[in-house]
Short mmCIF file of C-alpha atoms and ligand atoms in Angstrom, two decimals:
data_model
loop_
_atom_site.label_atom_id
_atom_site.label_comp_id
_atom_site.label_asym_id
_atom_site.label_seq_id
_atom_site.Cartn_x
_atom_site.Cartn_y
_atom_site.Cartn_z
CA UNK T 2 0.00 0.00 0.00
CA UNK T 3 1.43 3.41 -1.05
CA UNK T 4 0.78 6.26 0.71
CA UNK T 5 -0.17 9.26 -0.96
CA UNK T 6 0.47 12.89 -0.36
CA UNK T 7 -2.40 15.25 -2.09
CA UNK T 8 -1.80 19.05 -2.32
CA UNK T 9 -5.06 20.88 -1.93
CA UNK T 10 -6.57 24.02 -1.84
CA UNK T 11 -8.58 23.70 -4.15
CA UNK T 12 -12.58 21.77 -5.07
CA UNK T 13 -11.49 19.38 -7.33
CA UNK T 14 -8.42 18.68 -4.12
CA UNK T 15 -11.18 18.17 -1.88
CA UNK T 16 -13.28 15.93 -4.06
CA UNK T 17 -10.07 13.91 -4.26
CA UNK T 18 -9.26 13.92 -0.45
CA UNK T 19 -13.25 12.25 -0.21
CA UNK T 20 -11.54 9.12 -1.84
CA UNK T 21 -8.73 9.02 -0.07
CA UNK T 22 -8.31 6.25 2.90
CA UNK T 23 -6.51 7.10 6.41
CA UNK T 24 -3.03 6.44 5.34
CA UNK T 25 -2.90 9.30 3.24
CA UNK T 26 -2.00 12.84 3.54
CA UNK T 27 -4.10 15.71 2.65
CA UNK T 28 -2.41 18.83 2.75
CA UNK T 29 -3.65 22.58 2.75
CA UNK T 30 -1.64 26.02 2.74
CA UNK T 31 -4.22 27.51 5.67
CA UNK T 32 -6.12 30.19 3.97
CA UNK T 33 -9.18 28.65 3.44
CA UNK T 34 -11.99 26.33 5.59
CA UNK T 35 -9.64 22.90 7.06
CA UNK T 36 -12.65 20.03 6.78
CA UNK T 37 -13.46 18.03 9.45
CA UNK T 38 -15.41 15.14 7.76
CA UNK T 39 -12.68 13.31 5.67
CA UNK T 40 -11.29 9.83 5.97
CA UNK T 41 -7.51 10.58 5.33
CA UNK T 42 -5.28 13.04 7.58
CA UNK T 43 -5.28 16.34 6.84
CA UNK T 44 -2.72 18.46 7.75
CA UNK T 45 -2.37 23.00 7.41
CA UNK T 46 0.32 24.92 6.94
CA UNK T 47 3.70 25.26 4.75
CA UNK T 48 6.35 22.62 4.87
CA UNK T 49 9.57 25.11 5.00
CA UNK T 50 10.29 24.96 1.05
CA UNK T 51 11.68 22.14 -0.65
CA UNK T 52 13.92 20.81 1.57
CA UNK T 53 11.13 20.85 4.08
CA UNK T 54 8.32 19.25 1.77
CA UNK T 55 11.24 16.67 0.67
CA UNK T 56 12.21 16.15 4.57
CA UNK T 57 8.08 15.51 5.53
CA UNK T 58 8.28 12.82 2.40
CA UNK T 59 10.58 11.06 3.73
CA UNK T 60 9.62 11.52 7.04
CA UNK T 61 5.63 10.14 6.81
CA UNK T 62 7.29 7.69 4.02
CA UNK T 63 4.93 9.10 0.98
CA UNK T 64 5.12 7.05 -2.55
CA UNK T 65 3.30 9.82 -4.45
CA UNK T 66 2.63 13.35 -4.59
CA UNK T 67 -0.69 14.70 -6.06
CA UNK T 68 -0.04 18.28 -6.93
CA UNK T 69 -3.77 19.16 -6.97
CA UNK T 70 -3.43 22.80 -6.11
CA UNK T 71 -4.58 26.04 -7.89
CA UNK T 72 -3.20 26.62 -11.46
CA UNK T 73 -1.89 29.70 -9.71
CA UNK T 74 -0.75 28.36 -7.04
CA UNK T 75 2.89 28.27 -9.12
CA UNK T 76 5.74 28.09 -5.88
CA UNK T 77 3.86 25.08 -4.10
CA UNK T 78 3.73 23.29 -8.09
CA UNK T 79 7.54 23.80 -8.43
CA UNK T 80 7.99 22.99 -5.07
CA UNK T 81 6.40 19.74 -5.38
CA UNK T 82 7.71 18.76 -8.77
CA UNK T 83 11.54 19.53 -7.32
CA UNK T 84 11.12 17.25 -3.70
CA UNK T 85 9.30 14.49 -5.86
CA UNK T 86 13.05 14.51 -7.48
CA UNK T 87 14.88 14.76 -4.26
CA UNK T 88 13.36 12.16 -2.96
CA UNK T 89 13.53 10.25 -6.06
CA UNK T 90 8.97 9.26 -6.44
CA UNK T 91 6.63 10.27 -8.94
CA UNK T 92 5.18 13.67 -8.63
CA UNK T 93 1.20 13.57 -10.57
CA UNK T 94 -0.76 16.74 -10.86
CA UNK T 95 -3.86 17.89 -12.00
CA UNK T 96 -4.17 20.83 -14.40
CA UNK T 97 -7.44 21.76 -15.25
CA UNK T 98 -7.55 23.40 -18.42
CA UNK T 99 -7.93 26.95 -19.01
CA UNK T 100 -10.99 28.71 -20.37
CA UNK T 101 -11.19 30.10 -23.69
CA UNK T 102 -13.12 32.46 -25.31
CA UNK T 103 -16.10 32.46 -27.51
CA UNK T 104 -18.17 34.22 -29.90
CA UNK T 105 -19.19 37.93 -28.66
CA UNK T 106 -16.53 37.45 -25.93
CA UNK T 107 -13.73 40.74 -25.61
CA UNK T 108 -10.62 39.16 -23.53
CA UNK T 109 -7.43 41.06 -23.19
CA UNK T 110 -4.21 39.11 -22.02
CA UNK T 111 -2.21 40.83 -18.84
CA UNK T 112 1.26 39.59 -18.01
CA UNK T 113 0.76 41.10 -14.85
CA UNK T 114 -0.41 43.93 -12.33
CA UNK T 115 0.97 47.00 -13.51
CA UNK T 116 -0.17 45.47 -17.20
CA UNK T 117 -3.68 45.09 -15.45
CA UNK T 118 -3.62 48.60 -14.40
CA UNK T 119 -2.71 49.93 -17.55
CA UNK T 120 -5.45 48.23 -19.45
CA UNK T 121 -8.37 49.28 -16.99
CA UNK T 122 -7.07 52.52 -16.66
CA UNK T 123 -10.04 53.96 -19.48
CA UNK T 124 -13.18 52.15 -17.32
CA UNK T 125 -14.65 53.46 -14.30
CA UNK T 126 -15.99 50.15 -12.54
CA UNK T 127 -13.70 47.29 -12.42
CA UNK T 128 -15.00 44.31 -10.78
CA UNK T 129 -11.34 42.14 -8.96
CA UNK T 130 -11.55 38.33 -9.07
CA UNK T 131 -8.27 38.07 -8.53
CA UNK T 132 -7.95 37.22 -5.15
CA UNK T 133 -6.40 39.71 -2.02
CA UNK T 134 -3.74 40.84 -4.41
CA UNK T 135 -5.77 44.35 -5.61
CA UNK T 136 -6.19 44.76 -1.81
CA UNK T 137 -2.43 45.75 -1.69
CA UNK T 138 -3.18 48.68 -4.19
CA UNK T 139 -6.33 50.56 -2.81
CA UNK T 140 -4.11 53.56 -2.21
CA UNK T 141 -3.19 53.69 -6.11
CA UNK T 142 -7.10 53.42 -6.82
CA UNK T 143 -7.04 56.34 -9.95
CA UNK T 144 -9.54 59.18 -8.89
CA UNK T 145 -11.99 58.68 -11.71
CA UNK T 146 -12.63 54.79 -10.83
CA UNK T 147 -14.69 52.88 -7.90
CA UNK T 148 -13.32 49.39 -7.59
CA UNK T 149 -15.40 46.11 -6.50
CA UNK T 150 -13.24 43.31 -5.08
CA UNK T 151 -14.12 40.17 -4.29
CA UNK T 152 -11.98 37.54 -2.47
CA UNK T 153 -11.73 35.84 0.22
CA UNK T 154 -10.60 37.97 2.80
CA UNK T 155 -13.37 40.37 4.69
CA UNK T 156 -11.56 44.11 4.27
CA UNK T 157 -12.99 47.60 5.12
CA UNK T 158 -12.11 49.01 2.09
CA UNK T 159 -11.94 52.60 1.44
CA UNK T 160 -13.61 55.49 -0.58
CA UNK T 161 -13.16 54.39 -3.64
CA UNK T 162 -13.22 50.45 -2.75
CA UNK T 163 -16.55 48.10 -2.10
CA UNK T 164 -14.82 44.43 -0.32
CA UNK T 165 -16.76 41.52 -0.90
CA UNK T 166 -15.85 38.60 0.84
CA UNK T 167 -17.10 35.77 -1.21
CA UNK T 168 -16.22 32.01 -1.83
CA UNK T 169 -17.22 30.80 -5.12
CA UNK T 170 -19.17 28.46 -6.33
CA UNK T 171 -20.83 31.81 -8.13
CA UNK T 172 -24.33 31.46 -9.81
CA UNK T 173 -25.20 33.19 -13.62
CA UNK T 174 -28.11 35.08 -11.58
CA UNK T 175 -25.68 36.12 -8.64
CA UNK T 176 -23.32 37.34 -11.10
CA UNK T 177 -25.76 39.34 -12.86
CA UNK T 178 -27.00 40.94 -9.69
CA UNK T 179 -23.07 41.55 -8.65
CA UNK T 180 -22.33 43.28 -12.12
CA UNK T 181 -25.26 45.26 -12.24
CA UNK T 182 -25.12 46.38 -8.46
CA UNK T 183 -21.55 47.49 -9.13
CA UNK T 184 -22.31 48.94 -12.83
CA UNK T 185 -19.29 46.76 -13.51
CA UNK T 186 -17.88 47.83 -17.29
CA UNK T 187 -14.36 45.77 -16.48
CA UNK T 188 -14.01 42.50 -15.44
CA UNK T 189 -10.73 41.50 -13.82
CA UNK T 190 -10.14 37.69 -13.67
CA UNK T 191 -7.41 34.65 -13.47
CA UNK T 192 -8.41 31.87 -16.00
CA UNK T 193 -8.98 29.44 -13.45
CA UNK T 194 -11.15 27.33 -15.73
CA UNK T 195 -13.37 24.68 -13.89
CA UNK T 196 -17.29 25.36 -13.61
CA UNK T 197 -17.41 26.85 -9.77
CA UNK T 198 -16.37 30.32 -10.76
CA UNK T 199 -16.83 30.65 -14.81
CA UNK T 200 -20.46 32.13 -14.42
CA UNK T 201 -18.77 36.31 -14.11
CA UNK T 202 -17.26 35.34 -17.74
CA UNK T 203 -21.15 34.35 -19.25
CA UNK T 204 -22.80 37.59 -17.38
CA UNK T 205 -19.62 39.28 -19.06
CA UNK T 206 -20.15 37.89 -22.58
CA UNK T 207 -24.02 39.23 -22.20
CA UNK T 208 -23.27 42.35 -21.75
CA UNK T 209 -20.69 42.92 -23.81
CA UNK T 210 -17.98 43.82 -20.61
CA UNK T 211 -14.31 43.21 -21.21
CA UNK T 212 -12.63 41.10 -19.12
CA UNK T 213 -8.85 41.32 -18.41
CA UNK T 214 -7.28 37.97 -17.99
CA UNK T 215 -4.28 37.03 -16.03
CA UNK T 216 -1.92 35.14 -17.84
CA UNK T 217 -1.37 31.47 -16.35
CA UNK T 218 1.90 31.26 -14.85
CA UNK T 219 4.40 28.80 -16.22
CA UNK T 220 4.52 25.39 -14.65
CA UNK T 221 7.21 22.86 -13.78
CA UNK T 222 7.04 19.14 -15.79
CA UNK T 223 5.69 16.32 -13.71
CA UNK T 224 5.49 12.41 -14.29
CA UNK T 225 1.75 12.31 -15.24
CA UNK T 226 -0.79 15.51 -15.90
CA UNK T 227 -4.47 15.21 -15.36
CA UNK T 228 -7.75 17.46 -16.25
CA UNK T 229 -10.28 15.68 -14.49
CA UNK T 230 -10.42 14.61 -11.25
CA UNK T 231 -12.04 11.18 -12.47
CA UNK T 232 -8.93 10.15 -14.35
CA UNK T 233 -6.47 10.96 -11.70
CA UNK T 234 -8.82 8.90 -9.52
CA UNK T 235 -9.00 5.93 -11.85
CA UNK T 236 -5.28 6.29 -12.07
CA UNK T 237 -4.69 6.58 -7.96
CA UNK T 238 -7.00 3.34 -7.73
CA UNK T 239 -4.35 1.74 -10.01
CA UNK T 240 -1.24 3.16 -8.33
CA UNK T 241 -2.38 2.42 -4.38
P1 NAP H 15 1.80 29.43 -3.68
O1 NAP H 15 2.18 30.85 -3.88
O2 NAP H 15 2.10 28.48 -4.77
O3 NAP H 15 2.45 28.85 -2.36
C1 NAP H 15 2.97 29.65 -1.33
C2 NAP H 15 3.39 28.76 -0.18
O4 NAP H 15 2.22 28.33 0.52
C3 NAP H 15 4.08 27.48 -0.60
O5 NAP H 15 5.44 27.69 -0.88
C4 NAP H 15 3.84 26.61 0.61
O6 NAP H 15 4.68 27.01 1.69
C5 NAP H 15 2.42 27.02 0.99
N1 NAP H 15 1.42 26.14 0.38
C6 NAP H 15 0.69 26.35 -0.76
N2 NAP H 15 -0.17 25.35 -0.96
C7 NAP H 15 0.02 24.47 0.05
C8 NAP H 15 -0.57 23.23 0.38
N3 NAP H 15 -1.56 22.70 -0.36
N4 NAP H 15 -0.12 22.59 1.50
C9 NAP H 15 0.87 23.13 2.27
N5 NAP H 15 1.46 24.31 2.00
C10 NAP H 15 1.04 24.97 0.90
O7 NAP H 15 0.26 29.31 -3.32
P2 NAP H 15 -0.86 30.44 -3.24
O8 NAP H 15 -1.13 30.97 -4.60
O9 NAP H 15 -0.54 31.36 -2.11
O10 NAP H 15 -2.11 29.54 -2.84
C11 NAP H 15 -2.17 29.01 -1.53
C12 NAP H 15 -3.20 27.90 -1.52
O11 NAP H 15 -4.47 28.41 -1.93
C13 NAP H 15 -2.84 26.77 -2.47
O12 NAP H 15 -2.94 25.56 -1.76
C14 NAP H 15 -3.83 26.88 -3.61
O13 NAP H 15 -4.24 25.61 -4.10
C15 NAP H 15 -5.00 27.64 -2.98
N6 NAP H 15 -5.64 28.55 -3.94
C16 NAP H 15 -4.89 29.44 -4.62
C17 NAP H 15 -5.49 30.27 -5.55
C18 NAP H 15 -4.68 31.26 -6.35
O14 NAP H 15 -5.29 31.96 -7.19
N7 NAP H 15 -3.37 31.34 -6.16
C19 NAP H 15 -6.88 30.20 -5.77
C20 NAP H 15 -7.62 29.26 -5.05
C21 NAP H 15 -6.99 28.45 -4.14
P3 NAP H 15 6.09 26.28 1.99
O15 NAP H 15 7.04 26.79 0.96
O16 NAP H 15 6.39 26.73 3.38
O17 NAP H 15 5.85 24.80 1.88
#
């Protein structure tokens, strides 16, 4: 029996952790709710880098890491991938794909933050999916806009700043209300992909909005790639 070390943070993680059995390892970074009601152990927090993820491998005697963390969640994926090869086992992960665009929608590409700025800087309500990051900037809020930011974290915001703490999944009538209490004209988004939070791109696409899209960051090889949580699981079934 191998044991198996899942890297969560994410729903499809947490559907996986629901199969796993109590020799396993489910692991979260801390930000988010820790569930009580699984089988396997779950443990919170960092590890201390690579050295310290490859040290707890050893240590708890893990066959397999399941990177099953957020596409943007890019330092814990290259972290993974590099103590899978310290400690010489197969690193899996699962990569769900990215959304694309369709007919009628208006999607412009930012590298990054100051390229996101630059590209709202003509609208006068952008709505933040981005996560706390646009917290970090309300001071640099330009005069002429009103910003709407959800994430997770509950914030007082300022003048010029509505805080909505929010976990997703988000539904197409929610969305609409959110875009049209916020006379959103700028949508601000990471391309996630996956169903629970794809909704703010339809209500966006309706009403002709743009939406600003964070490029994916670059991620490191691993032995096997999944998009769907029901192949990895076929796959784990075969592995354990
Ligand atoms: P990150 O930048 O890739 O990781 C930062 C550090 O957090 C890692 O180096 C690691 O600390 C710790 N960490 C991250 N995931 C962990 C896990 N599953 N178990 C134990 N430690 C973990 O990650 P992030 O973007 O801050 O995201 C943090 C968590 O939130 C991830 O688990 C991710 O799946 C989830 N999440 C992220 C996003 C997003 O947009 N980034 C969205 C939804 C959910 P050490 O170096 O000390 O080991």
């Amino acid at each position: 029996m191998k044991r198996v070390l899942l890297l969560g943070g994410t729903g499809d993680a947490l559907t996986i952790a629901r199969h796993l059995g109590p020799q396993h390892v489910y692991s979260l970074a801390g930000l988010g709710r820790t569930p009580a009601d699984l089988t396997c152990r779950v443990r919170v927090g960092g590890f201390g880098g690579v050295q310290g993820l490859a040290a707890f491998i050893e240590a708890e005697s893990i066959g397999l890491v399941v990177d099953a963390t957020h596409p943007y969640a890019a330092q814990m994926s290259r972290h993974a991938s590099a103590a899978a090869v310290l400690t010489k086992i197969p690193c899996w992960a699962l990569r769900r794909a990215p959304w694309e665009p369709q007919a009628g929608d208006d999607w412009r590409d930012a590298p990054g933050f100051a390229s996101i700025m630059q590209t709202i800087a003509v609208f006068k309500h952008p709505l933040w999916t981005l996560g706390r990051e646009p917290l970090d900037h309300l001071d640099a809020i330009p005069s002429w806009q009103h910003w709407t930011i959800r994430c997770l974290d509950p914030h007082d915001g300022n003048a010029r700043a509505t805080i909505i703490a929010a976990r997703g999944p988000f539904s197409l009538d929610g969305e609409r209300a959110l875009f049209d209490q916020h006379r959103t004209d700028v949508l601000i988004s990471k391309n996630s992909g996956g169903a629970a939070t794809e909704a703010k791109l339809a209500v966006a696409r309706e009403r002709g909005v743009p939406v600003v899209m964070l490029q994916r960051p670059p991620l490191p090889p691993v032995e096997r790639e999944f998009t769907s949580t029901v192949t990895l699981l076929n796959a784990l079934d075969a592995f354990i």
